[in-house]
C-alpha cells in the first residue's frame, strides 16, 4: 500500500487526500512492525537495556506514538470512506462532502500532534512511577511533589481518554456507511431482475469489508489499551495473546484493504508475473 500510493503521488506530481491517508496509515503500521520486531530482538539479546530508565521511556514513547497514530489514521480512513461513499441529505454531511479534500491534511497533522502529546505524557507517567528518589526530610517538598503528581496524573488520564476519539470516529463512520450501503442494497434488490447483478454483489462485498475492518479496528483498540494500562502480568498468557492480536489485526486490516482495491493488487501481480518469467 505504501509503495503503490507513493508511486501514484510521484507520477501525478500531487498527492490526493486518499493517498495522504493511506500513506500515513501504511507508514505508521510499517514502522510499528519494524519497531516491535527490533524491541523483541533487543529484549532477547540485550535484555539489560530494558532496565535502563531512559531507554525504557524512549521505547515507551515510540511504541505509544506509533500505536496512537495508527488508530487515528485508521479512524480518519473510515471517516473518509463514509463521507465519500455514503449518501445522506443532511446539510452537515453535504458540507463535509464538499470540504473533505481540504480538511484531510489538517486532520492528519492534528493526529500527529495528538499522538505525540499522548505518547510523551504516557511515558512521563511511566517515568514518574518508576523514578525512585530518596525520601525528603521536608514536609513542604513532599506536599508539592504530591500535588504535581496529582495534576500530571489528571492530565495524563484526560489525554488518554482522548484516545477513544478515533474509536468513536471509526465506529460512527462505519455504522453510517453500512446503513447507507444496506439501504441502497435493499433498493437494488427490489428493482433487480432474476439475473445476478454485479452492482448488487459489489455492494454486498463492500458491506462485508466494512464490517471486517470495523471488527479488526475495535479488536486492536481493546488489545492496545489492555497493554497500555498493564491489565495483565508480564509474560502471562493474556498479555501474550494481546501482543499476538496487536500484530495480527493490522495485517488483517491491510489485507482487507488490498483485496478490495484493484489498485493495490496490480503491483503484487506484476511482481509475481516477473518472478515466474525469471524462474522459467
XYZ file of C-alpha atoms in Angstrom:
280
model
C 0.000 0.000 0.000
C 2.808 2.395 0.888
C 4.678 1.723 -2.361
C 1.606 1.932 -4.590
C 0.329 5.202 -3.135
C 3.798 6.750 -3.083
C 4.321 5.862 -6.757
C 0.896 7.296 -7.551
C 1.855 10.616 -5.915
C 5.198 10.698 -7.720
C 3.663 10.001 -11.118
C 0.870 12.548 -10.766
C 3.195 15.059 -9.027
C 0.434 15.633 -6.485
C -0.993 13.714 -3.568
C -4.724 13.113 -3.337
C -6.440 13.128 0.092
C -6.963 9.359 -0.134
C -3.269 8.812 -0.923
C -2.252 11.009 2.029
C -4.372 8.969 4.437
C -3.172 5.639 3.055
C 0.499 6.687 3.078
C 0.179 7.913 6.670
C -1.614 4.747 7.785
C 0.673 2.292 5.995
C 3.894 4.084 7.018
C 2.856 4.184 10.682
C 1.988 0.487 10.681
C 5.115 -0.488 8.774
C 7.269 1.470 11.229
C 5.344 -0.044 14.153
C 6.049 -3.574 12.910
C 9.739 -2.744 12.480
C 9.957 -1.211 15.931
C 8.098 -4.116 17.570
C 10.455 -6.595 15.902
C 13.514 -4.589 16.961
C 12.210 -4.286 20.524
C 11.579 -8.033 20.655
C 15.116 -8.818 19.449
C 16.601 -6.350 21.928
C 14.659 -7.961 24.774
C 16.235 -11.308 23.835
C 19.836 -10.360 23.041
C 20.170 -7.128 25.065
C 17.840 -7.736 27.971
C 19.770 -5.405 30.290
C 18.707 -2.403 28.157
C 15.110 -2.821 29.348
C 16.232 -1.922 32.867
C 17.856 1.345 31.813
C 15.295 4.022 32.615
C 15.936 6.398 29.701
C 15.903 3.562 27.169
C 12.635 2.266 28.588
C 10.995 5.713 28.450
C 12.098 6.353 24.835
C 10.856 2.903 23.840
C 7.527 3.652 25.512
C 7.198 6.980 23.666
C 7.897 5.451 20.241
C 5.619 2.454 20.815
C 2.715 4.560 22.102
C 3.136 7.227 19.416
C 3.054 4.691 16.571
C 0.014 2.923 18.005
C -1.904 6.162 18.580
C -1.024 7.305 15.060
C -2.234 4.043 13.583
C -5.526 4.354 15.470
C -6.053 7.956 14.368
C -5.262 7.282 10.711
C -7.498 4.201 10.708
C -10.300 6.302 12.155
C -9.837 9.029 9.534
C -9.873 6.398 6.789
C -13.301 5.255 7.996
C -14.487 8.865 8.063
C -13.170 9.459 4.538
C -14.902 6.329 3.189
C -18.151 7.311 4.887
C -18.183 10.857 3.538
C -17.193 9.834 0.015
C -19.423 6.745 -0.362
C -22.422 7.202 1.925
C -25.456 9.028 0.591
C -27.120 11.281 3.164
C -29.013 14.503 2.558
C -28.298 16.251 5.859
C -26.754 19.730 5.437
C -23.768 18.982 7.687
C -22.955 15.829 5.741
C -23.186 17.757 2.469
C -20.875 20.433 3.902
C -18.326 17.770 4.860
C -18.533 16.104 1.443
C -17.692 19.402 -0.240
C -14.753 20.219 2.052
C -13.262 16.854 2.998
C -10.428 17.138 0.458
C -9.201 20.360 2.053
C -9.640 19.071 5.609
C -7.626 15.855 5.241
C -4.195 17.471 5.644
C -5.258 19.276 8.819
C -6.837 16.095 10.142
C -3.568 14.207 9.683
C -1.438 16.962 11.225
C -3.757 17.127 14.233
C -3.472 13.349 14.595
C 0.339 13.520 14.653
C 0.269 16.232 17.326
C -2.299 14.418 19.480
C -0.407 11.120 19.184
C 2.928 12.684 20.112
C 1.435 14.561 23.072
C -0.304 11.445 24.403
C 2.850 9.358 23.942
C 5.040 11.842 25.837
C 2.546 12.130 28.686
C 2.192 8.362 28.857
C 5.980 7.937 29.045
C 6.128 10.725 31.643
C 3.660 8.738 33.728
C 5.881 5.648 33.439
C 8.924 7.741 34.428
C 7.105 9.118 37.492
C 6.073 5.630 38.593
C 9.498 4.057 38.109
C 11.512 7.025 39.337
C 12.672 6.123 42.850
C 14.014 9.027 44.855
C 15.293 9.304 48.386
C 12.661 10.405 50.931
C 12.825 14.081 51.652
C 13.015 15.393 55.209
C 10.992 18.451 54.278
C 7.228 18.069 54.519
C 6.521 21.021 52.223
C 8.594 19.493 49.414
C 6.681 16.219 49.708
C 3.365 18.057 49.547
C 4.395 19.990 46.438
C 5.619 16.773 44.771
C 2.330 15.009 45.544
C 0.318 17.931 44.139
C 2.377 17.948 40.943
C 1.935 14.188 40.520
C -1.828 14.513 41.032
C -2.045 17.314 38.442
C 0.106 15.372 35.999
C -1.938 12.216 36.586
C -5.173 14.073 35.838
C -3.680 15.485 32.626
C -2.475 12.027 31.590
C -5.894 10.466 32.197
C -7.612 13.213 30.212
C -5.142 12.779 27.363
C -5.572 9.000 27.367
C -9.343 9.447 27.385
C -8.953 11.366 24.124
C -7.618 8.185 22.530
C -11.214 6.997 22.476
C -11.964 9.700 19.884
C -10.544 7.756 16.902
C -12.524 4.711 18.054
C -15.720 6.775 18.162
C -14.956 8.230 14.725
C -14.352 4.794 13.257
C -17.430 3.167 14.813
C -19.836 6.002 13.935
C -18.494 6.353 10.372
C -18.567 2.604 9.741
C -22.098 2.219 11.090
C -23.337 5.120 8.952
C -21.603 3.699 5.877
C -23.029 0.219 6.469
C -26.505 1.706 6.936
C -26.224 3.711 3.706
C -24.934 0.709 1.733
C -27.611 -1.572 3.191
C -30.438 0.836 2.278
C -29.090 1.155 -1.256
C -28.675 -2.626 -1.498
C -32.286 -3.237 -0.455
C -33.464 -0.759 -3.073
C -31.398 -2.535 -5.723
C -32.781 -5.913 -4.634
C -36.351 -4.655 -5.025
C -35.617 -3.360 -8.523
C -33.398 -6.243 -9.645
C -34.414 -8.919 -12.119
C -33.741 -12.610 -11.746
C -30.199 -12.348 -13.119
C -27.134 -11.718 -10.965
C -26.448 -8.018 -10.665
C -22.722 -7.124 -10.442
C -23.554 -3.839 -8.694
C -25.555 -5.667 -6.060
C -22.706 -8.099 -5.455
C -20.266 -5.184 -5.188
C -22.446 -3.557 -2.537
C -22.646 -6.787 -0.524
C -18.876 -7.168 -0.768
C -18.412 -3.590 0.420
C -20.679 -4.185 3.446
C -18.704 -7.306 4.410
C -15.430 -5.419 4.005
C -16.542 -2.502 6.197
C -17.762 -4.930 8.880
C -14.417 -6.761 8.764
C -12.437 -3.526 9.010
C -14.547 -2.332 11.948
C -14.148 -5.647 13.808
C -10.358 -5.648 13.341
C -10.094 -1.988 14.378
C -12.116 -2.441 17.590
C -10.213 -5.629 18.487
C -6.886 -3.845 18.002
C -8.042 -0.895 20.131
C -9.073 -3.176 23.013
C -5.810 -5.159 22.924
C -3.726 -1.984 22.799
C -5.465 -0.475 25.826
C -5.050 -3.702 27.797
C -1.296 -3.448 27.202
C -1.126 0.311 27.711
C -2.721 0.194 31.160
C -0.969 -3.041 32.217
C -4.101 -5.087 32.859
C -2.101 -8.330 32.813
C 1.116 -9.520 34.402
C 4.314 -9.657 32.357
C 4.864 -12.897 30.422
C 1.303 -14.032 31.231
C -0.854 -15.818 28.663
C -3.437 -12.983 28.355
C -0.677 -10.434 27.734
C 0.935 -12.648 25.104
C -2.480 -13.023 23.488
C -2.908 -9.235 23.370
C 0.507 -8.871 21.721
C -0.451 -11.510 19.140
C -3.763 -9.745 18.455
C -1.992 -6.392 18.023
C 0.334 -7.992 15.486
C -2.439 -9.803 13.596
C -5.115 -7.090 13.399
C -3.118 -4.517 11.371
C -2.082 -7.304 8.997
C -5.696 -8.389 8.581
C -6.827 -4.771 8.180
C -4.222 -4.204 5.462
C -5.156 -7.459 3.705
C -8.814 -6.415 3.528
C -7.816 -3.056 2.031
C -5.651 -4.775 -0.597
C -8.254 -7.384 -1.557
C -10.935 -4.749 -2.064
C -8.903 -2.316 -4.146
C -7.669 -3.391 -7.617
C -5.100 -0.593 -7.455
C -3.243 -2.427 -4.678
C -3.455 -5.788 -6.435
C -1.656 -4.683 -9.605
C 1.848 -4.344 -8.118
C 1.919 -7.807 -6.416
C 0.533 -9.308 -9.647
C 3.332 -7.682 -11.668
C 5.985 -8.883 -9.212
C 4.572 -12.408 -9.314
C 4.462 -12.343 -13.111
C 8.085 -11.164 -13.422
C 9.193 -13.738 -10.835
C 7.558 -16.556 -12.794
C 9.127 -15.305 -16.018
C 12.620 -15.297 -14.488
C 12.122 -18.766 -12.979
C 11.077 -20.165 -16.321
